[in-house]
PDB file of C-alpha atoms in Angstrom:
ATOM      1  CA  MET A   1       0.267   0.374  -0.335  1.00  0.00           C
ATOM      2  CA  ALA A   2       0.969   3.078  -0.151  1.00  0.00           C
ATOM      3  CA  ASP A   3       2.744   4.932   2.034  1.00  0.00           C
ATOM      4  CA  THR A   4       1.737   5.409   5.255  1.00  0.00           C
ATOM      5  CA  THR A   5       1.520   8.667   8.022  1.00  0.00           C
ATOM      6  CA  TYR A   6       0.005   8.964  11.435  1.00  0.00           C
ATOM      7  CA  ALA A   7      -1.298  10.870  13.456  1.00  0.00           C
ATOM      8  CA  SER A   8      -1.122  11.599  17.448  1.00  0.00           C
ATOM      9  CA  PRO A   9      -1.705  14.564  19.889  1.00  0.00           C
ATOM     10  CA  SER A  10      -0.569  18.219  19.715  1.00  0.00           C
ATOM     11  CA  ALA A  11       0.208  17.576  23.664  1.00  0.00           C
ATOM     12  CA  GLY A  12       2.639  20.516  24.773  1.00  0.00           C
ATOM     13  CA  LEU A  13       0.438  24.094  25.600  1.00  0.00           C
ATOM     14  CA  PRO A  14      -0.270  26.483  22.473  1.00  0.00           C
ATOM     15  CA  PRO A  15       1.190  29.506  23.320  1.00  0.00           C
ATOM     16  CA  GLN A  16       0.099  32.790  25.270  1.00  0.00           C
ATOM     17  CA  MET A  17      -0.746  34.433  22.517  1.00  0.00           C
ATOM     18  CA  ALA A  18      -2.876  31.609  21.014  1.00  0.00           C
ATOM     19  CA  LEU A  19      -6.649  32.957  19.751  1.00  0.00           C
ATOM     20  CA  HIS A  20      -8.859  30.601  21.588  1.00  0.00           C
ATOM     21  CA  THR A  21     -11.753  30.062  19.203  1.00  0.00           C
ATOM     22  CA  GLY A  22     -11.375  26.233  18.212  1.00  0.00           C
ATOM     23  CA  ARG A  23     -13.541  23.746  16.177  1.00  0.00           C
ATOM     24  CA  ALA A  24     -14.622  21.561  19.287  1.00  0.00           C
ATOM     25  CA  VAL A  25     -17.793  20.418  20.625  1.00  0.00           C
ATOM     26  CA  PHE A  26     -20.327  18.674  22.172  1.00  0.00           C
ATOM     27  CA  THR A  27     -24.019  17.881  21.007  1.00  0.00           C
ATOM     28  CA  GLU A  28     -26.321  15.205  22.340  1.00  0.00           C
ATOM     29  CA  ALA A  29     -26.002  13.286  18.800  1.00  0.00           C
ATOM     30  CA  TYR A  30     -21.825  13.595  18.315  1.00  0.00           C
ATOM     31  CA  ALA A  31     -18.472  15.036  19.589  1.00  0.00           C
ATOM     32  CA  LEU A  32     -15.628  16.939  17.874  1.00  0.00           C
ATOM     33  CA  ILE A  33     -11.872  16.335  19.463  1.00  0.00           C
ATOM     34  CA  PRO A  34      -9.999  17.612  17.773  1.00  0.00           C
ATOM     35  CA  HIS A  35      -6.349  17.823  17.385  1.00  0.00           C
ATOM     36  CA  GLY A  36      -5.476  20.626  18.863  1.00  0.00           C
ATOM     37  CA  VAL A  37      -7.228  20.500  22.326  1.00  0.00           C
ATOM     38  CA  MET A  38      -5.241  17.679  23.827  1.00  0.00           C
ATOM     39  CA  ARG A  39      -2.283  19.040  24.747  1.00  0.00           C
ATOM     40  CA  ASP A  40      -0.718  18.437  27.846  1.00  0.00           C
ATOM     41  CA  ILE A  41      -3.138  19.471  30.451  1.00  0.00           C
ATOM     42  CA  VAL A  42      -5.630  17.154  29.779  1.00  0.00           C
ATOM     43  CA  THR A  43      -4.193  13.634  30.056  1.00  0.00           C
ATOM     44  CA  SER A  44      -4.892  11.271  32.910  1.00  0.00           C
ATOM     45  CA  TYR A  45      -2.539   8.944  34.559  1.00  0.00           C
ATOM     46  CA  LEU A  46      -3.743   5.296  34.325  1.00  0.00           C
ATOM     47  CA  PRO A  47      -3.179   2.716  38.001  1.00  0.00           C
ATOM     48  CA  HIS A  48      -0.651  -0.082  37.815  1.00  0.00           C
ATOM     49  CA  TRP A  49       0.741   1.511  34.858  1.00  0.00           C
ATOM     50  CA  ASP A  50       4.998   3.316  35.022  1.00  0.00           C
ATOM     51  CA  GLN A  51       6.096   6.751  33.592  1.00  0.00           C
ATOM     52  CA  THR A  52       2.567   6.308  30.876  1.00  0.00           C
ATOM     53  CA  ARG A  53      -0.113   8.864  30.674  1.00  0.00           C
ATOM     54  CA  ALA A  54      -2.834   8.343  28.258  1.00  0.00           C
ATOM     55  CA  TRP A  55      -5.673  11.146  26.508  1.00  0.00           C
ATOM     56  CA  VAL A  56      -9.676   9.847  27.084  1.00  0.00           C
ATOM     57  CA  ILE A  57     -11.217  10.524  24.047  1.00  0.00           C
ATOM     58  CA  ALA A  58     -14.410   8.850  24.800  1.00  0.00           C
ATOM     59  CA  ARG A  59     -15.385   6.583  27.518  1.00  0.00           C
ATOM     60  CA  PRO A  60     -19.487   5.751  27.901  1.00  0.00           C
ATOM     61  CA  LEU A  61     -21.997   8.231  29.138  1.00  0.00           C
ATOM     62  CA  THR A  62     -25.409   7.693  30.163  1.00  0.00           C
ATOM     63  CA  GLY A  63     -27.827   8.527  27.117  1.00  0.00           C
ATOM     64  CA  PHE A  64     -24.821   8.422  24.435  1.00  0.00           C
ATOM     65  CA  ALA A  65     -22.171   6.427  23.726  1.00  0.00           C
ATOM     66  CA  GLU A  66     -22.052   3.230  26.317  1.00  0.00           C
ATOM     67  CA  THR A  67     -20.800   0.496  24.888  1.00  0.00           C
ATOM     68  CA  PHE A  68     -16.611   1.714  24.817  1.00  0.00           C
ATOM     69  CA  SER A  69     -13.522   3.692  25.673  1.00  0.00           C
ATOM     70  CA  GLN A  70     -11.463   4.938  23.764  1.00  0.00           C
ATOM     71  CA  TYR A  71      -7.273   6.155  25.324  1.00  0.00           C
ATOM     72  CA  ILE A  72      -4.316   7.590  23.743  1.00  0.00           C
ATOM     73  CA  VAL A  73      -1.635   6.395  25.808  1.00  0.00           C
ATOM     74  CA  GLU A  74       2.274   7.585  25.702  1.00  0.00           C
ATOM     75  CA  VAL A  75       4.584   5.203  27.366  1.00  0.00           C
ATOM     76  CA  MET A  76       7.619   6.366  28.554  1.00  0.00           C
ATOM     77  CA  PRO A  77      11.347   4.653  27.365  1.00  0.00           C
ATOM     78  CA  GLY A  78      11.492   2.715  30.312  1.00  0.00           C
ATOM     79  CA  GLY A  79       7.510   2.396  31.361  1.00  0.00           C
ATOM     80  CA  GLY A  80       5.259   0.462  30.858  1.00  0.00           C
ATOM     81  CA  SER A  81       2.452  -2.101  32.531  1.00  0.00           C
ATOM     82  CA  THR A  82       2.025  -5.701  34.258  1.00  0.00           C
ATOM     83  CA  ARG A  83      -1.264  -5.357  35.831  1.00  0.00           C
ATOM     84  CA  PRO A  84      -2.787  -3.378  32.539  1.00  0.00           C
ATOM     85  CA  GLU A  85      -6.387  -3.856  32.354  1.00  0.00           C
ATOM     86  CA  PRO A  86      -8.670  -3.960  35.846  1.00  0.00           C
ATOM     87  CA  ASN A  87     -11.631  -5.246  34.495  1.00  0.00           C
ATOM     88  CA  LYS A  88     -11.550  -9.062  33.506  1.00  0.00           C
ATOM     89  CA  ALA A  89     -14.929  -8.746  31.576  1.00  0.00           C
ATOM     90  CA  ALA A  90     -13.195  -6.152  29.312  1.00  0.00           C
ATOM     91  CA  GLU A  91     -11.533  -7.592  26.061  1.00  0.00           C
ATOM     92  CA  GLY A  92      -9.208  -4.344  23.393  1.00  0.00           C
ATOM     93  CA  VAL A  93      -7.961  -3.516  21.463  1.00  0.00           C
ATOM     94  CA  LEU A  94      -4.787  -1.693  20.981  1.00  0.00           C
ATOM     95  CA  PHE A  95      -2.963   0.424  17.645  1.00  0.00           C
ATOM     96  CA  VAL A  96       0.242   2.081  17.493  1.00  0.00           C
ATOM     97  CA  VAL A  97       1.164   5.885  16.238  1.00  0.00           C
ATOM     98  CA  ASP A  98       4.038   6.117  17.300  1.00  0.00           C
ATOM     99  CA  GLY A  99       7.278   4.191  18.491  1.00  0.00           C
ATOM    100  CA  GLN A 100       7.757   0.176  19.506  1.00  0.00           C
ATOM    101  CA  ALA A 101       5.573  -1.707  22.058  1.00  0.00           C
ATOM    102  CA  SER A 102       7.323  -4.826  23.726  1.00  0.00           C
ATOM    103  CA  LEU A 103       3.528  -6.391  24.188  1.00  0.00           C
ATOM    104  CA  THR A 104       3.339 -10.112  25.973  1.00  0.00           C
ATOM    105  CA  VAL A 105       0.186 -11.910  24.976  1.00  0.00           C
ATOM    106  CA  GLU A 106       0.038 -14.898  27.218  1.00  0.00           C
ATOM    107  CA  GLY A 107       3.686 -16.036  28.137  1.00  0.00           C
ATOM    108  CA  LYS A 108       4.111 -14.676  23.927  1.00  0.00           C
ATOM    109  CA  SER A 109       6.338 -12.123  23.242  1.00  0.00           C
ATOM    110  CA  HIS A 110       5.437  -9.551  20.358  1.00  0.00           C
ATOM    111  CA  LEU A 111       7.294  -6.302  18.932  1.00  0.00           C
ATOM    112  CA  LEU A 112       4.583  -3.842  17.875  1.00  0.00           C
ATOM    113  CA  LYS A 113       6.049  -1.528  15.303  1.00  0.00           C
ATOM    114  CA  ALA A 114       3.936   1.808  13.891  1.00  0.00           C
ATOM    115  CA  GLY A 115       0.350  -0.206  12.567  1.00  0.00           C
ATOM    116  CA  GLY A 116       1.113  -3.002  14.961  1.00  0.00           C
ATOM    117  CA  TYR A 117      -2.922  -4.291  15.806  1.00  0.00           C
ATOM    118  CA  ALA A 118      -3.482  -6.491  18.847  1.00  0.00           C
ATOM    119  CA  PHE A 119      -7.127  -8.371  20.155  1.00  0.00           C
ATOM    120  CA  LEU A 120      -6.564  -9.236  23.380  1.00  0.00           C
ATOM    121  CA  PRO A 121      -9.846 -11.323  24.433  1.00  0.00           C
ATOM    122  CA  PRO A 122     -11.658 -10.948  28.406  1.00  0.00           C
ATOM    123  CA  GLY A 123      -9.510 -12.523  30.605  1.00  0.00           C
ATOM    124  CA  CYS A 124      -6.127 -12.476  28.475  1.00  0.00           C
ATOM    125  CA  ASN A 125      -2.435 -12.370  30.543  1.00  0.00           C
ATOM    126  CA  TRP A 126      -0.843  -8.881  28.657  1.00  0.00           C
ATOM    127  CA  SER A 127       1.239  -7.023  30.078  1.00  0.00           C
ATOM    128  CA  LEU A 128       3.123  -4.139  27.600  1.00  0.00           C
ATOM    129  CA  ALA A 129       6.508  -1.801  27.953  1.00  0.00           C
ATOM    130  CA  ASN A 130       8.211   0.498  26.213  1.00  0.00           C
ATOM    131  CA  ARG A 131      12.530  -0.844  25.317  1.00  0.00           C
ATOM    132  CA  GLY A 132      12.862   1.459  22.961  1.00  0.00           C
ATOM    133  CA  THR A 133      14.355   5.178  23.496  1.00  0.00           C
ATOM    134  CA  VAL A 134      11.529   7.049  22.579  1.00  0.00           C
ATOM    135  CA  PRO A 135       8.266   7.127  23.443  1.00  0.00           C
ATOM    136  CA  VAL A 136       5.165   4.821  21.917  1.00  0.00           C
ATOM    137  CA  ARG A 137       1.999   6.053  21.908  1.00  0.00           C
ATOM    138  CA  PHE A 138      -1.210   3.533  21.108  1.00  0.00           C
ATOM    139  CA  HIS A 139      -4.681   3.658  20.569  1.00  0.00           C
ATOM    140  CA  TRP A 140      -6.403   1.832  23.604  1.00  0.00           C
ATOM    141  CA  VAL A 141     -10.198   0.503  22.694  1.00  0.00           C
ATOM    142  CA  ARG A 142     -11.557  -1.403  25.843  1.00  0.00           C
ATOM    143  CA  LYS A 143     -15.182  -3.092  25.820  1.00  0.00           C
ATOM    144  CA  ARG A 144     -16.945  -5.186  27.989  1.00  0.00           C
ATOM    145  CA  TYR A 145     -17.286  -8.147  26.325  1.00  0.00           C
ATOM    146  CA  GLU A 146     -20.939  -9.623  25.451  1.00  0.00           C
ATOM    147  CA  ALA A 147     -20.784 -13.581  25.886  1.00  0.00           C
ATOM    148  CA  VAL A 148     -23.205 -15.442  24.326  1.00  0.00           C
ATOM    149  CA  ASP A 149     -24.122 -19.221  25.409  1.00  0.00           C
ATOM    150  CA  GLY A 150     -22.662 -21.031  22.823  1.00  0.00           C
ATOM    151  CA  ILE A 151     -20.603 -19.684  21.138  1.00  0.00           C
ATOM    152  CA  GLU A 152     -17.004 -19.417  22.462  1.00  0.00           C
ATOM    153  CA  ALA A 153     -14.530 -15.926  23.283  1.00  0.00           C
ATOM    154  CA  PRO A 154     -13.186 -15.150  20.453  1.00  0.00           C
ATOM    155  CA  SER A 155      -8.363 -15.208  20.969  1.00  0.00           C
ATOM    156  CA  ALA A 156      -5.662 -13.408  21.250  1.00  0.00           C
ATOM    157  CA  PHE A 157      -3.872 -11.421  18.202  1.00  0.00           C
ATOM    158  CA  VAL A 158      -1.771  -9.827  16.784  1.00  0.00           C
ATOM    159  CA  ALA A 159      -0.827  -8.400  13.123  1.00  0.00           C
ATOM    160  CA  ASN A 160      -0.206  -5.649  11.263  1.00  0.00           C
ATOM    161  CA  GLU A 161      -2.313  -2.985   8.962  1.00  0.00           C
ATOM    162  CA  GLN A 162       0.803  -3.004   6.277  1.00  0.00           C
ATOM    163  CA  ASP A 163      -0.278  -6.435   6.126  1.00  0.00           C
ATOM    164  CA  GLU A 164      -4.218  -6.688   5.769  1.00  0.00           C
ATOM    165  CA  PRO A 165      -5.435  -6.050   1.658  1.00  0.00           C
ATOM    166  CA  ILE A 166      -7.907  -3.420   1.745  1.00  0.00           C
ATOM    167  CA  ILE A 167     -11.693  -4.448   0.804  1.00  0.00           C
ATOM    168  CA  TRP A 168     -12.468  -1.701  -1.879  1.00  0.00           C
ATOM    169  CA  MET A 169     -16.297  -0.817  -1.569  1.00  0.00           C
ATOM    170  CA  PRO A 170     -18.493  -2.676  -4.681  1.00  0.00           C
ATOM    171  CA  GLY A 171     -19.086   0.466  -7.749  1.00  0.00           C
ATOM    172  CA  THR A 172     -16.792   2.769  -5.844  1.00  0.00           C
ATOM    173  CA  ASN A 173     -13.186   2.176  -7.907  1.00  0.00           C
ATOM    174  CA  ASN A 174     -11.240   1.351  -5.677  1.00  0.00           C
ATOM    175  CA  THR A 175     -11.622   4.961  -3.891  1.00  0.00           C
ATOM    176  CA  TRP A 176     -13.625   3.602  -0.844  1.00  0.00           C
ATOM    177  CA  GLY A 177     -12.769   0.809   1.521  1.00  0.00           C
ATOM    178  CA  THR A 178     -11.851  -0.796   4.413  1.00  0.00           C
ATOM    179  CA  THR A 179      -9.246  -2.668   5.937  1.00  0.00           C
ATOM    180  CA  ARG A 180     -10.707  -5.645   8.275  1.00  0.00           C
ATOM    181  CA  PHE A 181      -8.468  -7.367  11.120  1.00  0.00           C
ATOM    182  CA  VAL A 182     -11.666  -9.077  12.078  1.00  0.00           C
ATOM    183  CA  ASP A 183     -13.997 -11.308   9.799  1.00  0.00           C
ATOM    184  CA  PRO A 184     -17.720  -9.535   9.931  1.00  0.00           C
ATOM    185  CA  THR A 185     -19.252 -13.391   9.500  1.00  0.00           C
ATOM    186  CA  ASP A 186     -16.766 -14.380  13.099  1.00  0.00           C
ATOM    187  CA  LEU A 187     -19.999 -13.775  15.566  1.00  0.00           C
ATOM    188  CA  ARG A 188     -17.410 -13.997  18.575  1.00  0.00           C
ATOM    189  CA  HIS A 189     -16.661 -10.866  18.083  1.00  0.00           C
ATOM    190  CA  ASP A 190     -18.911  -8.229  19.608  1.00  0.00           C
ATOM    191  CA  MET A 191     -16.479  -5.047  18.830  1.00  0.00           C
ATOM    192  CA  HIS A 192     -14.667  -4.312  15.492  1.00  0.00           C
ATOM    193  CA  VAL A 193     -11.671  -2.137  15.155  1.00  0.00           C
ATOM    194  CA  ASN A 194     -10.897  -1.207  10.901  1.00  0.00           C
ATOM    195  CA  ILE A 195      -9.059   1.210   8.805  1.00  0.00           C
ATOM    196  CA  VAL A 196     -11.429   2.900   6.713  1.00  0.00           C
ATOM    197  CA  THR A 197      -9.306   4.829   3.445  1.00  0.00           C
ATOM    198  CA  LEU A 198     -10.975   7.181   0.964  1.00  0.00           C
ATOM    199  CA  GLU A 199      -9.036   7.977  -1.696  1.00  0.00           C
ATOM    200  CA  PRO A 200      -8.750  11.908  -3.067  1.00  0.00           C
ATOM    201  CA  GLY A 201     -11.784  12.882  -3.636  1.00  0.00           C
ATOM    202  CA  ALA A 202     -13.895   9.255  -2.465  1.00  0.00           C
ATOM    203  CA  VAL A 203     -17.256   9.853  -0.547  1.00  0.00           C
ATOM    204  CA  ILE A 204     -19.779   8.185   1.097  1.00  0.00           C
ATOM    205  CA  PRO A 205     -22.283   8.974  -0.305  1.00  0.00           C
ATOM    206  CA  PHE A 206     -25.745   8.695   1.671  1.00  0.00           C
ATOM    207  CA  GLU A 207     -26.192   9.823   5.129  1.00  0.00           C
ATOM    208  CA  GLU A 208     -24.661   6.434   6.522  1.00  0.00           C
ATOM    209  CA  THR A 209     -27.527   5.822   9.591  1.00  0.00           C
ATOM    210  CA  HIS A 210     -27.423   3.189  12.561  1.00  0.00           C
ATOM    211  CA  VAL A 211     -27.143   1.415  15.535  1.00  0.00           C
ATOM    212  CA  MET A 212     -23.847   1.133  16.205  1.00  0.00           C
ATOM    213  CA  GLU A 213     -22.190   3.632  17.878  1.00  0.00           C
ATOM    214  CA  HIS A 214     -18.690   4.751  15.965  1.00  0.00           C
ATOM    215  CA  GLY A 215     -15.507   6.663  17.114  1.00  0.00           C
ATOM    216  CA  LEU A 216     -13.490   7.101  14.436  1.00  0.00           C
ATOM    217  CA  TYR A 217      -9.754   9.396  14.912  1.00  0.00           C
ATOM    218  CA  VAL A 218      -8.819  10.820  11.544  1.00  0.00           C
ATOM    219  CA  LEU A 219      -4.873   9.360  11.550  1.00  0.00           C
ATOM    220  CA  GLU A 220      -4.275  10.930   7.706  1.00  0.00           C
ATOM    221  CA  GLY A 221      -5.475  13.741   5.980  1.00  0.00           C
ATOM    222  CA  LYS A 222      -8.986  15.722   5.846  1.00  0.00           C
ATOM    223  CA  ALA A 223     -12.091  15.669   5.035  1.00  0.00           C
ATOM    224  CA  VAL A 224     -15.428  17.228   5.258  1.00  0.00           C
ATOM    225  CA  TYR A 225     -18.119  15.052   7.049  1.00  0.00           C
ATOM    226  CA  ARG A 226     -21.326  15.025   7.862  1.00  0.00           C
ATOM    227  CA  LEU A 227     -22.767  14.417  11.975  1.00  0.00           C
ATOM    228  CA  ASN A 228     -26.243  14.792  12.326  1.00  0.00           C
ATOM    229  CA  ARG A 229     -27.048  18.217  11.251  1.00  0.00           C
ATOM    230  CA  ASP A 230     -23.372  19.535  10.410  1.00  0.00           C
ATOM    231  CA  TRP A 231     -20.653  19.562   7.429  1.00  0.00           C
ATOM    232  CA  VAL A 232     -17.849  20.139   9.788  1.00  0.00           C
ATOM    233  CA  GLU A 233     -13.777  19.366   8.529  1.00  0.00           C
ATOM    234  CA  VAL A 234     -11.736  17.356   9.902  1.00  0.00           C
ATOM    235  CA  GLU A 235      -7.998  15.949   9.840  1.00  0.00           C
ATOM    236  CA  ALA A 236      -5.698  13.925  10.897  1.00  0.00           C
ATOM    237  CA  GLY A 237      -5.487  14.129  14.838  1.00  0.00           C
ATOM    238  CA  ASP A 238      -8.927  15.006  15.223  1.00  0.00           C
ATOM    239  CA  PHE A 239     -11.387  12.679  16.715  1.00  0.00           C
ATOM    240  CA  MET A 240     -15.225  11.719  16.036  1.00  0.00           C
ATOM    241  CA  TRP A 241     -16.969  10.296  18.822  1.00  0.00           C
ATOM    242  CA  LEU A 242     -20.626   9.262  18.119  1.00  0.00           C
ATOM    243  CA  ARG A 243     -24.251   8.032  19.457  1.00  0.00           C
ATOM    244  CA  ALA A 244     -25.775   5.228  17.613  1.00  0.00           C
ATOM    245  CA  PHE A 245     -28.354   6.343  14.562  1.00  0.00           C
ATOM    246  CA  CYS A 246     -26.681  10.330  13.904  1.00  0.00           C
ATOM    247  CA  PRO A 247     -26.401  10.387  10.435  1.00  0.00           C
ATOM    248  CA  GLN A 248     -22.935  10.500   8.744  1.00  0.00           C
ATOM    249  CA  ALA A 249     -21.639  10.507   5.326  1.00  0.00           C
ATOM    250  CA  CYS A 250     -18.461  12.166   3.982  1.00  0.00           C
ATOM    251  CA  TYR A 251     -15.872  14.266   1.225  1.00  0.00           C
ATOM    252  CA  ALA A 252     -12.566  13.053   0.721  1.00  0.00           C
ATOM    253  CA  GLY A 253     -10.219  15.335   0.685  1.00  0.00           C
ATOM    254  CA  PRO A 254      -6.769  16.261  -1.797  1.00  0.00           C
ATOM    255  CA  ASN A 255      -5.589  13.080   0.301  1.00  0.00           C
ATOM    256  CA  ARG A 256      -5.448   9.908   0.815  1.00  0.00           C
ATOM    257  CA  PHE A 257      -8.045   9.810   4.524  1.00  0.00           C
ATOM    258  CA  ARG A 258      -8.101   7.246   7.079  1.00  0.00           C
ATOM    259  CA  TYR A 259      -9.484   6.981  10.096  1.00  0.00           C
ATOM    260  CA  LEU A 260      -9.446   4.597  12.458  1.00  0.00           C
ATOM    261  CA  LEU A 261     -12.959   3.291  13.509  1.00  0.00           C
ATOM    262  CA  TYR A 262     -14.271   1.838  16.372  1.00  0.00           C
ATOM    263  CA  LYS A 263     -17.787  -0.249  16.222  1.00  0.00           C
ATOM    264  CA  ASP A 264     -20.029  -2.328  18.356  1.00  0.00           C
ATOM    265  CA  VAL A 265     -21.378  -5.134  16.098  1.00  0.00           C
ATOM    266  CA  ASN A 266     -23.143  -8.534  15.943  1.00  0.00           C
ATOM    267  CA  ARG A 267     -25.448  -8.932  18.801  1.00  0.00           C
ATOM    268  CA  HIS A 268     -28.796  -8.624  20.514  1.00  0.00           C
ATOM    269  CA  MET A 269     -29.959  -5.295  21.199  1.00  0.00           C
ATOM    270  CA  LYS A 270     -30.654  -5.361  24.903  1.00  0.00           C
ATOM    271  CA  LEU A 271     -34.664  -4.807  25.752  1.00  0.00           C
ATOM    272  CA  GLY A 272     -34.221  -2.390  28.491  1.00  0.00           C
ATOM    273  CA  LEU A 273     -31.844   0.241  29.527  1.00  0.00           C
TER     274      LEU A 273
END
């Protein structure tokens, strides 16, 4: 595939003379968290993680998006955790955007570079360390796994997007596609974390309106994105957070536009709140 880049938070602090006006917004149907607001002052620290901080960009909220949390985690050289996940019911996906992470899952070691992806089933034994000389940054998506009688839980696996094909949407002349790490028909999985690619000028040509909650982190490029009633400009490093049934569509910009996409899948709807 073409050379890829991976955005990550700006960090630091803007200068005192910077204009206050920005693009951040939180509505009844979506939130837009621009990269410029992901600064040092909004980071969080996590129990049992050493030399680590995180930008929490999504968490379950009553009446909004309720299925997942998403962090961008920064681990300094020598940092990491041997007790990373406090909830045995939680499954997770890690996606590396900068640096290298040494991941151990059930005693097996893996080196995750930029584009590296790991699925971590509920209750698995894993740890992560930064054994390099520069910080590592990665997305950590967490969801409470919804077990189904007669269907086994999925197994852990590690991949890299550079080794996975883009599955192009029919009729788009290879301009809009998805890099999938899990077979959509594999009912063991109740969430997908994929990468969506739109080539320059490509479009999502209708307002998708459906039950899935979404987290969309822009890895590369820029676009004009339809969110509920609004058309908003988004670019590398921005995060869009959508509740169920929020309409969405897209016009890609002059360069390749890519985002990391979370959605909940493959389960019956709960019949109560």
